[in-house]
C-alpha cells in the first residue's frame, strides 16, 4: 500500500469577521466566512473549497476512466453545485454535491451506451468522493455532446 501525506498550514487571528490564510505544496489562498453566513465574504470559504476539491477530483477521475475505456479524444467541462443546509439547531451541513459534466467526443453513440457505468467508476475512484460518501450525497448528471 502506498501512503502519502497532504500537508496544509492554516492561520487565523481574532473572531469570525477575520480573514485567514492557508498554504499547501501547490496552492495557497485566503479564507473567510461567507457573507451569506455573517462573515466578511472576502475570500474562499471551506464550503466552496470542499466543492472545488470534489469537482477537481471528479473531473480528473472521469478523464482517467474515459481514457482507460479507450475514449481518448474527449474534452470535459464540469459544473458542480454543493447544497448545504442550516438546521434549526444551528448545525451547518453539506447535503449534496451535484456534478454536471459535459463530455465532448467524436464517438457520442458509443459513449452514451457506456456512460452510466463509467460515471459510477469515476465516482468510486475519486478520493474526495470516497472520503465524504455516506455523509454527503454525490450526484452526477452527465451530458454528452459531439466534439
Tab-separated table of C-alpha atoms in Angstrom:
chain	number	residue	atom	x	y	z
A	1	UNK	CA	0.000	0.000	0.000
A	2	UNK	CA	1.281	3.465	-0.908
A	3	UNK	CA	0.731	6.226	1.652
A	4	UNK	CA	1.016	9.971	1.049
A	5	UNK	CA	0.591	12.922	3.407
A	6	UNK	CA	-1.074	16.079	2.070
A	7	UNK	CA	0.050	18.928	4.310
A	8	UNK	CA	-1.758	22.239	4.693
A	9	UNK	CA	-0.910	25.060	7.100
A	10	UNK	CA	-3.793	27.321	8.089
A	11	UNK	CA	-3.618	30.597	10.046
A	12	UNK	CA	-6.400	32.630	11.663
A	13	UNK	CA	-6.443	35.547	14.080
A	14	UNK	CA	-9.319	37.041	16.048
A	15	UNK	CA	-13.007	36.233	15.522
A	16	UNK	CA	-15.422	35.372	12.765
A	17	UNK	CA	-15.017	38.690	10.925
A	18	UNK	CA	-11.369	37.994	10.210
A	19	UNK	CA	-9.703	36.602	7.128
A	20	UNK	CA	-7.298	33.694	7.439
A	21	UNK	CA	-4.953	32.031	5.035
A	22	UNK	CA	-3.817	28.571	4.021
A	23	UNK	CA	-0.791	27.195	2.215
A	24	UNK	CA	-0.014	23.774	0.789
A	25	UNK	CA	2.594	22.484	-1.625
A	26	UNK	CA	0.744	23.626	-4.756
A	27	UNK	CA	-1.962	26.030	-3.591
A	28	UNK	CA	-2.387	28.913	-1.218
A	29	UNK	CA	-5.136	31.380	-0.551
A	30	UNK	CA	-7.257	33.384	1.821
A	31	UNK	CA	-10.258	32.071	3.734
A	32	UNK	CA	-13.228	33.720	5.406
A	33	UNK	CA	-16.778	33.039	6.445
A	34	UNK	CA	-19.182	33.722	3.545
A	35	UNK	CA	-21.114	36.982	3.744
A	36	UNK	CA	-24.364	34.972	3.480
A	37	UNK	CA	-23.467	33.429	6.850
A	38	UNK	CA	-22.473	36.678	8.549
A	39	UNK	CA	-18.777	36.762	7.667
A	40	UNK	CA	-16.810	39.211	5.555
A	41	UNK	CA	-17.005	37.018	2.439
A	42	UNK	CA	-13.784	38.468	1.073
A	43	UNK	CA	-12.081	35.122	0.442
A	44	UNK	CA	-12.717	31.463	-0.299
A	45	UNK	CA	-14.595	29.567	2.350
A	46	UNK	CA	-14.272	25.935	3.421
A	47	UNK	CA	-17.594	25.028	1.842
A	48	UNK	CA	-16.638	26.144	-1.657
A	49	UNK	CA	-13.177	24.627	-1.169
A	50	UNK	CA	-14.899	21.302	-0.395
A	51	UNK	CA	-16.952	21.571	-3.585
A	52	UNK	CA	-13.825	22.590	-5.537
A	53	UNK	CA	-11.959	19.582	-4.138
A	54	UNK	CA	-14.821	17.242	-5.062
A	55	UNK	CA	-15.148	18.812	-8.525
A	56	UNK	CA	-11.449	18.738	-9.378
A	57	UNK	CA	-11.085	15.189	-8.072
A	58	UNK	CA	-14.105	14.009	-10.042
A	59	UNK	CA	-13.061	15.564	-13.369
A	60	UNK	CA	-9.580	14.010	-13.103
A	61	UNK	CA	-11.081	10.638	-12.185
A	62	UNK	CA	-13.586	10.875	-15.040
A	63	UNK	CA	-10.835	11.750	-17.534
A	64	UNK	CA	-8.783	8.752	-16.383
A	65	UNK	CA	-11.829	6.464	-16.529
A	66	UNK	CA	-12.679	7.583	-20.062
A	67	UNK	CA	-9.074	7.109	-21.135
A	68	UNK	CA	-8.995	3.553	-19.732
A	69	UNK	CA	-12.244	2.889	-21.627
A	70	UNK	CA	-10.470	3.991	-24.819
A	71	UNK	CA	-12.198	7.368	-25.170
A	72	UNK	CA	-9.061	9.363	-25.847
A	73	UNK	CA	-10.306	12.290	-27.916
A	74	UNK	CA	-12.548	13.958	-25.326
A	75	UNK	CA	-12.996	17.336	-23.704
A	76	UNK	CA	-14.775	17.629	-20.351
A	77	UNK	CA	-16.302	20.683	-18.742
A	78	UNK	CA	-17.712	20.319	-15.252
A	79	UNK	CA	-20.026	22.471	-13.189
A	80	UNK	CA	-20.504	21.341	-9.600
A	81	UNK	CA	-23.019	22.577	-7.039
A	82	UNK	CA	-22.794	21.978	-3.305
A	83	UNK	CA	-26.108	22.286	-1.486
A	84	UNK	CA	-25.858	22.933	2.239
A	85	UNK	CA	-28.460	23.165	4.964
A	86	UNK	CA	-28.630	25.025	8.257
A	87	UNK	CA	-30.720	23.132	10.785
A	88	UNK	CA	-32.905	24.735	13.429
A	89	UNK	CA	-30.264	23.785	15.987
A	90	UNK	CA	-27.687	25.808	14.024
A	91	UNK	CA	-25.771	22.879	12.523
A	92	UNK	CA	-24.449	23.646	9.037
A	93	UNK	CA	-24.052	20.597	6.775
A	94	UNK	CA	-23.244	19.923	3.142
A	95	UNK	CA	-26.154	17.774	1.954
A	96	UNK	CA	-25.316	17.091	-1.691
A	97	UNK	CA	-22.675	17.786	-4.298
A	98	UNK	CA	-24.028	17.517	-7.812
A	99	UNK	CA	-21.620	17.264	-10.728
A	100	UNK	CA	-22.784	18.289	-14.184
A	101	UNK	CA	-20.083	17.051	-16.581
A	102	UNK	CA	-20.393	17.746	-20.283
A	103	UNK	CA	-18.284	15.325	-22.274
A	104	UNK	CA	-17.444	16.290	-25.828
A	105	UNK	CA	-16.442	13.380	-28.049
A	106	UNK	CA	-16.456	12.239	-31.666
A	107	UNK	CA	-17.990	8.928	-30.559
A	108	UNK	CA	-21.228	10.015	-28.840
A	109	UNK	CA	-23.202	6.833	-29.597
A	110	UNK	CA	-20.564	4.546	-28.114
A	111	UNK	CA	-20.201	6.734	-25.010
A	112	UNK	CA	-23.962	7.023	-24.478
A	113	UNK	CA	-24.151	3.222	-24.221
A	114	UNK	CA	-21.479	3.107	-21.501
A	115	UNK	CA	-21.849	6.427	-19.677
A	116	UNK	CA	-23.794	5.186	-16.628
A	117	UNK	CA	-21.134	2.616	-15.759
A	118	UNK	CA	-18.248	4.998	-16.498
A	119	UNK	CA	-19.565	7.804	-14.277
A	120	UNK	CA	-20.026	5.274	-11.467
A	121	UNK	CA	-16.455	4.012	-11.879
A	122	UNK	CA	-15.121	7.591	-11.883
A	123	UNK	CA	-17.007	8.415	-8.675
A	124	UNK	CA	-15.772	5.240	-6.972
A	125	UNK	CA	-12.168	6.095	-7.947
A	126	UNK	CA	-12.338	9.689	-6.681
A	127	UNK	CA	-10.608	10.032	-3.307
A	128	UNK	CA	-12.715	13.040	-2.260
A	129	UNK	CA	-15.974	11.249	-3.127
A	130	UNK	CA	-14.780	8.260	-1.121
A	131	UNK	CA	-13.892	10.498	1.843
A	132	UNK	CA	-17.306	12.157	2.056
A	133	UNK	CA	-19.524	9.286	0.866
A	134	UNK	CA	-22.115	8.356	3.491
A	135	UNK	CA	-22.169	11.926	4.795
A	136	UNK	CA	-22.680	13.908	1.580
A	137	UNK	CA	-24.720	12.586	-1.336
A	138	UNK	CA	-22.794	12.706	-4.622
A	139	UNK	CA	-24.971	13.059	-7.725
A	140	UNK	CA	-23.660	13.018	-11.300
A	141	UNK	CA	-25.768	14.261	-14.205
A	142	UNK	CA	-23.725	13.911	-17.388
A	143	UNK	CA	-24.336	15.380	-20.815
A	144	UNK	CA	-22.682	14.004	-23.935
A	145	UNK	CA	-22.103	16.301	-26.871
A	146	UNK	CA	-20.297	15.951	-30.172
A	147	UNK	CA	-16.884	17.500	-30.462
